[in-house]
Every structure is written in structure tokens, then in C-alpha cells.
Short mmCIF file of C-alpha atoms in Angstrom, two decimals:
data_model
loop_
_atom_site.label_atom_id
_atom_site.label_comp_id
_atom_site.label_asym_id
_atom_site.label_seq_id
_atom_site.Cartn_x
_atom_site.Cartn_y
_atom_site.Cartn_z
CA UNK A 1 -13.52 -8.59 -9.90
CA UNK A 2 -11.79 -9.91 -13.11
CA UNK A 3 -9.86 -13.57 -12.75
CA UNK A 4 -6.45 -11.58 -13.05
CA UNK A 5 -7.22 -8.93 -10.10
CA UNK A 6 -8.53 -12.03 -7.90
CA UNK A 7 -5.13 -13.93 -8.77
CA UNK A 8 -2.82 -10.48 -8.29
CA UNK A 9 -4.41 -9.88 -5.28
CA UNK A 10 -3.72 -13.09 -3.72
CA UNK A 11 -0.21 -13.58 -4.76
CA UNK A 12 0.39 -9.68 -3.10
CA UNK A 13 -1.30 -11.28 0.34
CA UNK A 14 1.23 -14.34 0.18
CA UNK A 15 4.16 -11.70 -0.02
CA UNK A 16 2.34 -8.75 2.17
CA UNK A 17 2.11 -9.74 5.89
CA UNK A 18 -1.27 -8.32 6.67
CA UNK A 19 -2.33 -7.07 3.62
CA UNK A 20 -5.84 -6.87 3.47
CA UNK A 21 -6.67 -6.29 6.94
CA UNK A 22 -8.50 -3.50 8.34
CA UNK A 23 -7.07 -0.98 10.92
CA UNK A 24 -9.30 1.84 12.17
CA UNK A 25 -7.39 5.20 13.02
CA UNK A 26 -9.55 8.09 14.57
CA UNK A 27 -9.03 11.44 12.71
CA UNK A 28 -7.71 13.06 16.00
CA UNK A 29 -5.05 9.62 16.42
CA UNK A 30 -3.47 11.68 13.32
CA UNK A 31 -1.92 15.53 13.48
CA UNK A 32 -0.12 15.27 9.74
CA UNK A 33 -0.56 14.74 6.24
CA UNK A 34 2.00 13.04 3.70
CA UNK A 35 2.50 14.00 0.12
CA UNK A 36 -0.30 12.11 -2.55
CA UNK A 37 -0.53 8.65 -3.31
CA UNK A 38 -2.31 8.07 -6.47
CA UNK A 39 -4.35 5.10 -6.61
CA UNK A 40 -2.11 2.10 -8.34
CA UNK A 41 -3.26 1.55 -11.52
CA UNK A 42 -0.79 -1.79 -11.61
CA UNK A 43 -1.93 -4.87 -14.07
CA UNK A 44 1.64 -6.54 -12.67
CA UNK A 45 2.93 -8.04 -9.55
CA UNK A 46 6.15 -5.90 -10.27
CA UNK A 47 3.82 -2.72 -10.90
CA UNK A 48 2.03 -2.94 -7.71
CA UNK A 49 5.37 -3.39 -5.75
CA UNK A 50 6.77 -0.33 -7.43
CA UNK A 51 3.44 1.60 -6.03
CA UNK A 52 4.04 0.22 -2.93
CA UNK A 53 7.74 1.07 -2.34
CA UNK A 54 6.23 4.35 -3.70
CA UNK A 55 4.28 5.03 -0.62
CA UNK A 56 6.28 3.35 1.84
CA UNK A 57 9.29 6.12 0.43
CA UNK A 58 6.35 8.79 1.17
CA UNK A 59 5.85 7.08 4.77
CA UNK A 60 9.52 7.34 5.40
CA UNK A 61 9.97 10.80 3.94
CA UNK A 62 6.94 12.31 6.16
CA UNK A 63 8.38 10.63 9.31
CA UNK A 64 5.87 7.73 10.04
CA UNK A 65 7.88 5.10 9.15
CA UNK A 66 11.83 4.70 10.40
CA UNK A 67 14.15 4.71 7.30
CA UNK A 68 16.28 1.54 7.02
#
């Protein structure tokens, strides 16, 4: 991992509650699919918050997560 990822990615943890921890869901826990999330391909703390808000707007449209 380059210096820059290693720095990124613990700035995002400081502003992420619980990013970077591990949650196991069984394939039969789930019973729907959301639309695509490409993988980020972010070099910028203000790219990789764009991706997220990204998926969290595919979340919200699918129904997993309650809209504001």
C-alpha cells in the first residue's frame, strides 16, 4: 500500500464510524439486490466521499437504508 492510500485511508476511519470493520451477513440473511457499485477509484478525500454518498443514495433508493 502506497504512503498516500495508508494516509487516505486513515483520515476516512477518523470521519467513518466503523469503517474498516468486518460484518458477516449469511447469503440467506439477504432476499434483494441493489443497483452496481463500481469499485472507487478515488485518489481524494473528497472523491471517496462522493463514492460513498454514491452508495449510500443506492442503499436508500433499494430500501435498506431510511431516507433522511
Amino acid at each position: 500500500m502506497k504512503k498516500e492510500e495508508i494516509t487516505m485511508a486513515h483520515e476516512a476511519k477518523k470521519l467513518i464510524p466503523g469503517l474498516g470493520t468486518l460484518v458477516k451477513i449469511q447469503p440467506d440473511e439477504v432476499s434483494f439486490q441493489i443497483e452496481h457499485q463500481a469499485d472507487s477509484t478515488a485518489t481524494t478525500l473528497p472523491e471517496l466521499v462522493a463514492d460513498f454518498n454514491e452508495l449510500l443514495a443506492k442503499l436508500q433508493a433499494a430500501g435498506i437504508m431510511k431516507k433522511e
